Each structure stands twice: as C-alpha cells, then as structure tokens.
mmCIF file of N, CA and C in Angstrom:
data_model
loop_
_atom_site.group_PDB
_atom_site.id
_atom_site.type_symbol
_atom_site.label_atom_id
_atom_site.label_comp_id
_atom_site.label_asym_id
_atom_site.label_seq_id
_atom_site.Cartn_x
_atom_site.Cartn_y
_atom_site.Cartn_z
ATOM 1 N N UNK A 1 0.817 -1.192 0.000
ATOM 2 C CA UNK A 1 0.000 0.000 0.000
ATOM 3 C C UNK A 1 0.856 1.248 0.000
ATOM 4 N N UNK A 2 0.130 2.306 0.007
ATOM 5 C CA UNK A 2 0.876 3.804 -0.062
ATOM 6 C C UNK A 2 0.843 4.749 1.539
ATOM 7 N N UNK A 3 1.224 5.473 1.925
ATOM 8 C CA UNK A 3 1.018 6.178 2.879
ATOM 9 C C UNK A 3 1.689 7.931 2.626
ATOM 10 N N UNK A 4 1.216 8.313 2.382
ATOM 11 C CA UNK A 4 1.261 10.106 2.669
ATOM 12 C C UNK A 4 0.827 10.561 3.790
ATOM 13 N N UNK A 5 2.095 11.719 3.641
ATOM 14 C CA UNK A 5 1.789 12.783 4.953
ATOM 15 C C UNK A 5 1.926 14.132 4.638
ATOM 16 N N UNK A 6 1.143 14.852 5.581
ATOM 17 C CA UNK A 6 1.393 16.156 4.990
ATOM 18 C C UNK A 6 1.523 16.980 6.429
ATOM 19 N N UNK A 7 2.519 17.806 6.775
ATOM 20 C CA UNK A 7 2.643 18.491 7.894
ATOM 21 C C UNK A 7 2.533 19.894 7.664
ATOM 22 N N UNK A 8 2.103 20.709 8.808
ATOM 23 C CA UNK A 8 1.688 22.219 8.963
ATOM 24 C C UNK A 8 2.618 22.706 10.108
ATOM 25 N N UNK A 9 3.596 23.790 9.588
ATOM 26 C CA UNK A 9 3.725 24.504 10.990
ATOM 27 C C UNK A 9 3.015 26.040 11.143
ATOM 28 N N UNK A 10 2.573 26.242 12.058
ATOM 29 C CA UNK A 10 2.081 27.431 12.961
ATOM 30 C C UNK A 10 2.817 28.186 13.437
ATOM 31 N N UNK A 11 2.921 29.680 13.075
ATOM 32 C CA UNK A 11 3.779 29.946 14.259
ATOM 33 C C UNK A 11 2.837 31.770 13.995
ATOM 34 N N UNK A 12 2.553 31.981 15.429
ATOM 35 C CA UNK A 12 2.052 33.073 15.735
ATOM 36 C C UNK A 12 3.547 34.272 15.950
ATOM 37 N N UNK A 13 4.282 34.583 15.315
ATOM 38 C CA UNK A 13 5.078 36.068 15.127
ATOM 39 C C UNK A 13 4.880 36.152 13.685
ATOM 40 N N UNK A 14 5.746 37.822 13.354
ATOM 41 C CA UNK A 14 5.619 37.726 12.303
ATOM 42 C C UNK A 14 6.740 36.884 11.819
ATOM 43 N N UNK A 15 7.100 36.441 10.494
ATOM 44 C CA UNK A 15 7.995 35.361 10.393
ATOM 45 C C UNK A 15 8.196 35.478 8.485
ATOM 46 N N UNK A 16 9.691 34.969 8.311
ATOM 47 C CA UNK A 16 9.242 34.372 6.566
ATOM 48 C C UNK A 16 9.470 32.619 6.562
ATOM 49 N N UNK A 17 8.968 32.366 5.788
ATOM 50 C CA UNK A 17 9.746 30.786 5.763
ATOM 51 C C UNK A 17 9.534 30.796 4.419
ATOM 52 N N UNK A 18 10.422 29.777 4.304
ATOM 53 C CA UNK A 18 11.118 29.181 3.244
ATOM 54 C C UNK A 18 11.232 27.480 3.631
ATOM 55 N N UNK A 19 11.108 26.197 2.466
ATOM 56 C CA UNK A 19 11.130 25.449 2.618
ATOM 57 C C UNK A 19 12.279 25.227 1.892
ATOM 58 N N UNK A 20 13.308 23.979 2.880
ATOM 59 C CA UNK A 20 15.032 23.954 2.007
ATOM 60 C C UNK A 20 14.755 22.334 2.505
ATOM 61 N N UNK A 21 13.972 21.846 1.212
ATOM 62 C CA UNK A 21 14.751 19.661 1.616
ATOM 63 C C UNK A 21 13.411 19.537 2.220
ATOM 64 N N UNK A 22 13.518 18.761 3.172
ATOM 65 C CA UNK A 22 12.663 18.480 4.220
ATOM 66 C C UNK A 22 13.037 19.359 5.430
ATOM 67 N N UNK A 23 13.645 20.437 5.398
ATOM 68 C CA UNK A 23 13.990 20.914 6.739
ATOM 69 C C UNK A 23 13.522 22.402 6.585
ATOM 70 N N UNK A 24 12.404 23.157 7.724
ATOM 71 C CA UNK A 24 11.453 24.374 7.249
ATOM 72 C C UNK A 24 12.468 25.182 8.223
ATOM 73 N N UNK A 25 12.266 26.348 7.257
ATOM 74 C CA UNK A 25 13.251 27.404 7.757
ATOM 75 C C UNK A 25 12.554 28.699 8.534
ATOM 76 N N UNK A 26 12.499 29.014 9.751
ATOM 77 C CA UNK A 26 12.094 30.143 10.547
ATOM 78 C C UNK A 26 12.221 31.273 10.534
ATOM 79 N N UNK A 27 11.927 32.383 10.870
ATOM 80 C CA UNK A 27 12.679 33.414 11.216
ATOM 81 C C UNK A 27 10.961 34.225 12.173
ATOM 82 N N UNK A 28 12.017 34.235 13.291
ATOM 83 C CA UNK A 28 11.291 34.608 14.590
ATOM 84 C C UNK A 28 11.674 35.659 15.172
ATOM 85 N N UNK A 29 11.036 36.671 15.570
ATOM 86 C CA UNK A 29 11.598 38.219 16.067
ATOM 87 C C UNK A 29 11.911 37.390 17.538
ATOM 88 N N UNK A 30 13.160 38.392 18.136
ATOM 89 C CA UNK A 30 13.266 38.222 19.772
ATOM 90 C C UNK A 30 12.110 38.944 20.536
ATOM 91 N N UNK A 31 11.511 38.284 21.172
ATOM 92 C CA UNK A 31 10.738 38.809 22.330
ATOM 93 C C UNK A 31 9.430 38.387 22.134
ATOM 94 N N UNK A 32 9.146 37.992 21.228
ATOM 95 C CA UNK A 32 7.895 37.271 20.566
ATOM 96 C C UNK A 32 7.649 36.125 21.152
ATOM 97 N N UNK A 33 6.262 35.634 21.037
ATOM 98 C CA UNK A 33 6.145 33.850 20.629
ATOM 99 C C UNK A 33 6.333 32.992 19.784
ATOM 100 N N UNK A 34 6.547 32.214 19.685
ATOM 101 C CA UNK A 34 6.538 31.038 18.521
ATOM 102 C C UNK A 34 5.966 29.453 18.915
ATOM 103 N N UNK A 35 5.102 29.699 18.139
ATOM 104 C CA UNK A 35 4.468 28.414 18.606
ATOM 105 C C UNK A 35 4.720 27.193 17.371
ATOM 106 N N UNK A 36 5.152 26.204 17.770
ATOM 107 C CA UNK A 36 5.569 25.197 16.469
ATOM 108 C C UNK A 36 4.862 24.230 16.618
ATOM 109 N N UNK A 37 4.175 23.659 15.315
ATOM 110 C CA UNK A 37 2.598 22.414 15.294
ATOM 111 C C UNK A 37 3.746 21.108 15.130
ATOM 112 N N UNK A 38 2.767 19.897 14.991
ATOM 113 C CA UNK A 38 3.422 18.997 15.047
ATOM 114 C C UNK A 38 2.184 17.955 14.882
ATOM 115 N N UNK A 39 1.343 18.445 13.420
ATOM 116 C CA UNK A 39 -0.203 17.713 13.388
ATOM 117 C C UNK A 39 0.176 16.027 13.438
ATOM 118 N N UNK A 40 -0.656 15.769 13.700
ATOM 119 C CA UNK A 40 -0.281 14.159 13.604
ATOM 120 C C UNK A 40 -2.122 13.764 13.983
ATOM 121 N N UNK A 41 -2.299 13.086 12.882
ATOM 122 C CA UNK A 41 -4.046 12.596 12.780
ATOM 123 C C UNK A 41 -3.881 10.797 12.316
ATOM 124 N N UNK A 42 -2.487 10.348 13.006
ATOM 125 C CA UNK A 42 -2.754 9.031 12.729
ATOM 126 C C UNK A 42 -3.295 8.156 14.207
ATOM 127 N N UNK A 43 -3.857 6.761 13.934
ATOM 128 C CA UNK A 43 -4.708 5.912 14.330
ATOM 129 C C UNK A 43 -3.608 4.696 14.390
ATOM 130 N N UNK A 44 -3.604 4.149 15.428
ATOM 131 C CA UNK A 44 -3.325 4.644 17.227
ATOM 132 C C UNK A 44 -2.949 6.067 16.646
ATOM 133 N N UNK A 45 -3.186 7.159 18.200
ATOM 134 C CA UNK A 45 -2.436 8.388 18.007
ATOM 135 C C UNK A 45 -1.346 7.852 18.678
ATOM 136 N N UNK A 46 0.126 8.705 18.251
ATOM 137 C CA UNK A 46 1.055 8.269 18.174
ATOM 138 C C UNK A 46 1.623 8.959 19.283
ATOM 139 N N UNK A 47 3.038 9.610 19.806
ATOM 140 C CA UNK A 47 3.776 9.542 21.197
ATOM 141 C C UNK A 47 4.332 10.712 20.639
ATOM 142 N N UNK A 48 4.843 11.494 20.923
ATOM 143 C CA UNK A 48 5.244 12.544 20.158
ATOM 144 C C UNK A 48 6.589 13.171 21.283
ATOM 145 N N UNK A 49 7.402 13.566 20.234
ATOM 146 C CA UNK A 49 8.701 13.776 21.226
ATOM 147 C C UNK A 49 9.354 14.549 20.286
ATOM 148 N N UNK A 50 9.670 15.849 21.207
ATOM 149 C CA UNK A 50 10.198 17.077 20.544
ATOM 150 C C UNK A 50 11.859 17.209 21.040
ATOM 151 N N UNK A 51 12.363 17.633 20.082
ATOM 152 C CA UNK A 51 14.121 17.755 20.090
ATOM 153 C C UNK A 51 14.660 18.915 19.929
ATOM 154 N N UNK A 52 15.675 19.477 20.331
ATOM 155 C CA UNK A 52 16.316 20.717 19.683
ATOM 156 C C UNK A 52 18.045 20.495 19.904
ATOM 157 N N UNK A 53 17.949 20.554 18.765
ATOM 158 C CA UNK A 53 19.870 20.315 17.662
ATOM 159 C C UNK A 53 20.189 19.077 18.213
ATOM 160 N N UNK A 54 18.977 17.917 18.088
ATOM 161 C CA UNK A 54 19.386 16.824 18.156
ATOM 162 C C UNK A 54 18.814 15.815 19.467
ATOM 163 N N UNK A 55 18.850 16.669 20.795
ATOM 164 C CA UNK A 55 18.737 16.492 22.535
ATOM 165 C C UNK A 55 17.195 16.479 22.507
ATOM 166 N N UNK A 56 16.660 15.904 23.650
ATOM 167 C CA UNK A 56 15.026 15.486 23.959
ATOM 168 C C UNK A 56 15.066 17.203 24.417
ATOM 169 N N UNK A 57 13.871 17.633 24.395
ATOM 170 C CA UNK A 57 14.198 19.358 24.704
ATOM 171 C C UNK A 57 13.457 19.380 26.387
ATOM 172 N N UNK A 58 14.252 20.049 26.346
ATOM 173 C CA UNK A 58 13.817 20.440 28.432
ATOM 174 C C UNK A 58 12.775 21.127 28.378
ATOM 175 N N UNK A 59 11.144 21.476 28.867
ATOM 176 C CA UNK A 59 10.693 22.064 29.093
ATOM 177 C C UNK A 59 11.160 22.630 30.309
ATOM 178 N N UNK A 60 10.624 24.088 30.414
ATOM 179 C CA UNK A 60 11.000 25.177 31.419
ATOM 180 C C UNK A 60 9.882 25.935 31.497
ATOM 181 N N UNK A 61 9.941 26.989 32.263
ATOM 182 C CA UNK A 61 8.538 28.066 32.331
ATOM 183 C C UNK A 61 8.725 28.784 31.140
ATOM 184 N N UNK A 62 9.587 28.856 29.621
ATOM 185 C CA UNK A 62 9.471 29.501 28.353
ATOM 186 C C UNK A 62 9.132 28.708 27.752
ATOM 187 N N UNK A 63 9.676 27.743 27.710
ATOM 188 C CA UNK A 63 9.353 25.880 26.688
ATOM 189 C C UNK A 63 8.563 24.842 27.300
ATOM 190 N N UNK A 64 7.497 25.265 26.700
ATOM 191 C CA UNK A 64 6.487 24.049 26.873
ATOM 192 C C UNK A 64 5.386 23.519 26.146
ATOM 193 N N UNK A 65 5.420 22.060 26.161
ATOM 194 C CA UNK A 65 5.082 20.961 25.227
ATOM 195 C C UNK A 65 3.483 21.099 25.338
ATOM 196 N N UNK A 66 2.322 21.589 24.717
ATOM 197 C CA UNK A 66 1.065 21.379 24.833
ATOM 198 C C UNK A 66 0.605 20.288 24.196
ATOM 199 N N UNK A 67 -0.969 19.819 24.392
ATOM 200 C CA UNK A 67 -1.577 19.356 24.045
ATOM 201 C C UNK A 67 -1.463 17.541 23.421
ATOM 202 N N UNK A 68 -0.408 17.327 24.256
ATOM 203 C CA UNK A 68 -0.045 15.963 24.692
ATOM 204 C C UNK A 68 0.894 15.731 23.422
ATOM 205 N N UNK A 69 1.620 16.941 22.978
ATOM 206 C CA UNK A 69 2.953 16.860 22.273
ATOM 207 C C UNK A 69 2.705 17.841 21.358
ATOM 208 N N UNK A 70 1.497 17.671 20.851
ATOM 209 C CA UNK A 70 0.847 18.119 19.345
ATOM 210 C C UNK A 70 2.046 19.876 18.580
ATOM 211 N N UNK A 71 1.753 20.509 20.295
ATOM 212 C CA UNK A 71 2.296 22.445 19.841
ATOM 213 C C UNK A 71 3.393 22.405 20.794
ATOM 214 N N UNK A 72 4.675 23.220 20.293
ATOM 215 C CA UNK A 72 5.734 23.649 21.655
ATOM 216 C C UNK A 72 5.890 24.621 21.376
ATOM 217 N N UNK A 73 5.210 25.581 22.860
ATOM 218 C CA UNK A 73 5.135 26.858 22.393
ATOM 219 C C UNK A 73 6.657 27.430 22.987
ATOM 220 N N UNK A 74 6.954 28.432 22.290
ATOM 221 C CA UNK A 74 8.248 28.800 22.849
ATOM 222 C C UNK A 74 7.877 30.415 23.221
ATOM 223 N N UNK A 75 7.653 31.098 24.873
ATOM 224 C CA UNK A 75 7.313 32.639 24.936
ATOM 225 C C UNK A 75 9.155 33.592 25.013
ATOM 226 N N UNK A 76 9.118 34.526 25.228
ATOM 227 C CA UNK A 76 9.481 35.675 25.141
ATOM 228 C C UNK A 76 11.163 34.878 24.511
ATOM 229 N N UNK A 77 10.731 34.940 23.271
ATOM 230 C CA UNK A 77 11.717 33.963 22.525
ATOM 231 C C UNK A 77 13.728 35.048 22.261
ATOM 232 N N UNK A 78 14.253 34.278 22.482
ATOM 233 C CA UNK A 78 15.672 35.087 23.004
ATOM 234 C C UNK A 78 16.834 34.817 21.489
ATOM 235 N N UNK A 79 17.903 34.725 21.527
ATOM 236 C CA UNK A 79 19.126 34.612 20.305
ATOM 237 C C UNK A 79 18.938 32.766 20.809
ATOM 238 N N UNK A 80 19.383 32.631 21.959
ATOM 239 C CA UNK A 80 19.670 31.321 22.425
ATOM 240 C C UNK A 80 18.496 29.832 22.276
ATOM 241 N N UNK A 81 16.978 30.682 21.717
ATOM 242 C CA UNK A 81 16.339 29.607 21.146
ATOM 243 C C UNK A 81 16.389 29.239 19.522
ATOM 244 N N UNK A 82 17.173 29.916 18.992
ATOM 245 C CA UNK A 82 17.500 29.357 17.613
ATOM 246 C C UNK A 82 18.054 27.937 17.596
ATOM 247 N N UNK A 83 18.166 27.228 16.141
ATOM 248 C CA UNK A 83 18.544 26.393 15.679
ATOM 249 C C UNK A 83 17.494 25.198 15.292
ATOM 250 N N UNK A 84 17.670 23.670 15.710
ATOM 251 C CA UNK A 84 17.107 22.858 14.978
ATOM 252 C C UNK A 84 16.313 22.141 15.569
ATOM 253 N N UNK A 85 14.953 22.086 15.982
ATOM 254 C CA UNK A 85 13.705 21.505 16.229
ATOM 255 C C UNK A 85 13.668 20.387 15.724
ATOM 256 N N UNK A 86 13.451 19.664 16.262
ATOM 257 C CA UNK A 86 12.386 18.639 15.212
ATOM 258 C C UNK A 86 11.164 17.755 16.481
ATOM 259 N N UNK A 87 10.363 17.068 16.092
ATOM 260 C CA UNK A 87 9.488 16.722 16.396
ATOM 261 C C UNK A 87 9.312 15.183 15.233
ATOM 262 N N UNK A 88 9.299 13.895 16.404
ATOM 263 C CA UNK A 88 9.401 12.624 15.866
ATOM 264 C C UNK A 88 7.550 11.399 16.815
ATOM 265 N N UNK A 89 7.297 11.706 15.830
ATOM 266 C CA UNK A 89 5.783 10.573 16.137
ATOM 267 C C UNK A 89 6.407 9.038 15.775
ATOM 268 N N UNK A 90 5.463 8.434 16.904
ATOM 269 C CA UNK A 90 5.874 6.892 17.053
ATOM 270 C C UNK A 90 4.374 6.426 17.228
ATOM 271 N N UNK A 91 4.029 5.714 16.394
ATOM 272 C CA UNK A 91 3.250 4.325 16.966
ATOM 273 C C UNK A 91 3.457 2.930 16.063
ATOM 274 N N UNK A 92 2.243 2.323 16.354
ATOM 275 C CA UNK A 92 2.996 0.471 15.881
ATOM 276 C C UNK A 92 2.789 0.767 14.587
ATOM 277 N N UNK A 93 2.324 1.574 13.958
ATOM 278 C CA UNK A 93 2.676 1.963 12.402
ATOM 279 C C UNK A 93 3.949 2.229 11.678
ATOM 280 N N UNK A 94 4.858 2.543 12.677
ATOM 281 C CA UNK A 94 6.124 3.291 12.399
ATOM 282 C C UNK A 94 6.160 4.964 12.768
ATOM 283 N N UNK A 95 7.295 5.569 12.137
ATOM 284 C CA UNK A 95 7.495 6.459 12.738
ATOM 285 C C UNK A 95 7.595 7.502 11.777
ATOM 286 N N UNK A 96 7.346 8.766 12.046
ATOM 287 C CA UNK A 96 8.171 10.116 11.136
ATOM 288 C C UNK A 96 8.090 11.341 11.904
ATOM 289 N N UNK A 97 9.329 12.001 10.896
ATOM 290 C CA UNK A 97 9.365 13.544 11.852
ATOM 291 C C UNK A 97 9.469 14.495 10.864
ATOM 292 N N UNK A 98 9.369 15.494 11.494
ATOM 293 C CA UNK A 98 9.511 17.006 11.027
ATOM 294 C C UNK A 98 10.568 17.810 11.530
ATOM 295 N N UNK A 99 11.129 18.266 10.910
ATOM 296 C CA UNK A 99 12.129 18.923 10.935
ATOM 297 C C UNK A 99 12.199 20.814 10.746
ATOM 298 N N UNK A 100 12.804 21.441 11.995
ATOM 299 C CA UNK A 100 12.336 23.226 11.388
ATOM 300 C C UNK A 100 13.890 24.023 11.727
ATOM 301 N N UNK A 101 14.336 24.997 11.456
ATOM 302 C CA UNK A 101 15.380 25.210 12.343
ATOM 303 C C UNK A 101 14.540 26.888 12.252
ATOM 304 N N UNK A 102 14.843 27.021 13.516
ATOM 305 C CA UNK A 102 14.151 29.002 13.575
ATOM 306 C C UNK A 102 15.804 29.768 14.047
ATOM 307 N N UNK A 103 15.377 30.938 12.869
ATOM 308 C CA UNK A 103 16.563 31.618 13.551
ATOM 309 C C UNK A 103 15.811 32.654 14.107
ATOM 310 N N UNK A 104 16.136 33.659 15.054
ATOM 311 C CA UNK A 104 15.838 34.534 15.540
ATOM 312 C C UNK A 104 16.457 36.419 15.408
ATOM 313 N N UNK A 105 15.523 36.888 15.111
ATOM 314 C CA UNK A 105 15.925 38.146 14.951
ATOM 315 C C UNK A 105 15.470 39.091 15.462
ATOM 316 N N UNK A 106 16.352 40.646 15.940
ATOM 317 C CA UNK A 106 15.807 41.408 16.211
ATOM 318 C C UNK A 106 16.870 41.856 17.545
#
C-alpha cells in the first residue's frame, strides 16, 4: 500500500519561511512567541517527542510541550532559542518527523 503525509507549521510572530529539503526554515523576532505544530491525525495516536539540535528538549517556564505533544510553544523567545527543532511521532505503524530550524531576529 501507499502512505502520505502532509505536515503544517504554525507559528504566531511575524515570520518568513522558506522550505530547504525536508527541513522548514524560521525566522522569529526576539521577544515574541513562537508556537511550532506537530499535526499528527494518525490511528493509534502516536507519542510525540520534541528535540532541539538533536537532545530530547527540556521544558521550562518559556518551553512548553502542549496538548499531549501536538504544539511547543516557545514565549518571550531570546538569540539562544535558535537552531534545529524537530518533532518525531511513534506508533505500531512506524514512525516520522519534522524537521524546522528558527533563527531569531531582532
């Protein structure tokens, strides 16, 4: 059989993106929010586990994981939250991820 996917990111600042490969490119003012999606509408719902430049990402009182993985919103966003996101879904289907890197400006 076949399987397609199609992913959305969200992000409430103003922003440009650009898509380079499979890897979505950011650009996030400092002091802003950024909120990054991570749709996933598969059956089992799947486990969802967010990364940054590689590491399981620490939530803190700026970084935190909503809606049982789905959004990680990032608030009063700094130089030091740039780089490479990703977000990896698991269930007995197998697995896939998304990939973003945000740079930050301002």
């Amino acid at each position: 059989g076949e399987d397609s996917r199609s992913f959305h990111v969200s992000i409430q600042a103003p922003l440009s993106m650009a898509s380079i490969g499979e890897t979505h490119s950011i650009t996030a003012v400092a002091g802003g929010q950024l909120i990054l999606e991570c749709p996933e509408d598969a059956v089992p719902p799947p486990h969802i586990e967010w990364q940054w430049e590689g590491s399981p990402l620490r939530e803190d009182a700026r970084r935190q994981v909503l809606a049982e993985g789905r959004f990680l919103q990032i608030q009063a966003v700094g130089a030091a939250d740039g780089g490479e996101y990703s977000c990896r879904t698991t269930n007995a289907l197998g697995d896939s991820s998304l990939r973003v890197r945000v740079e930050v400006h301002g």
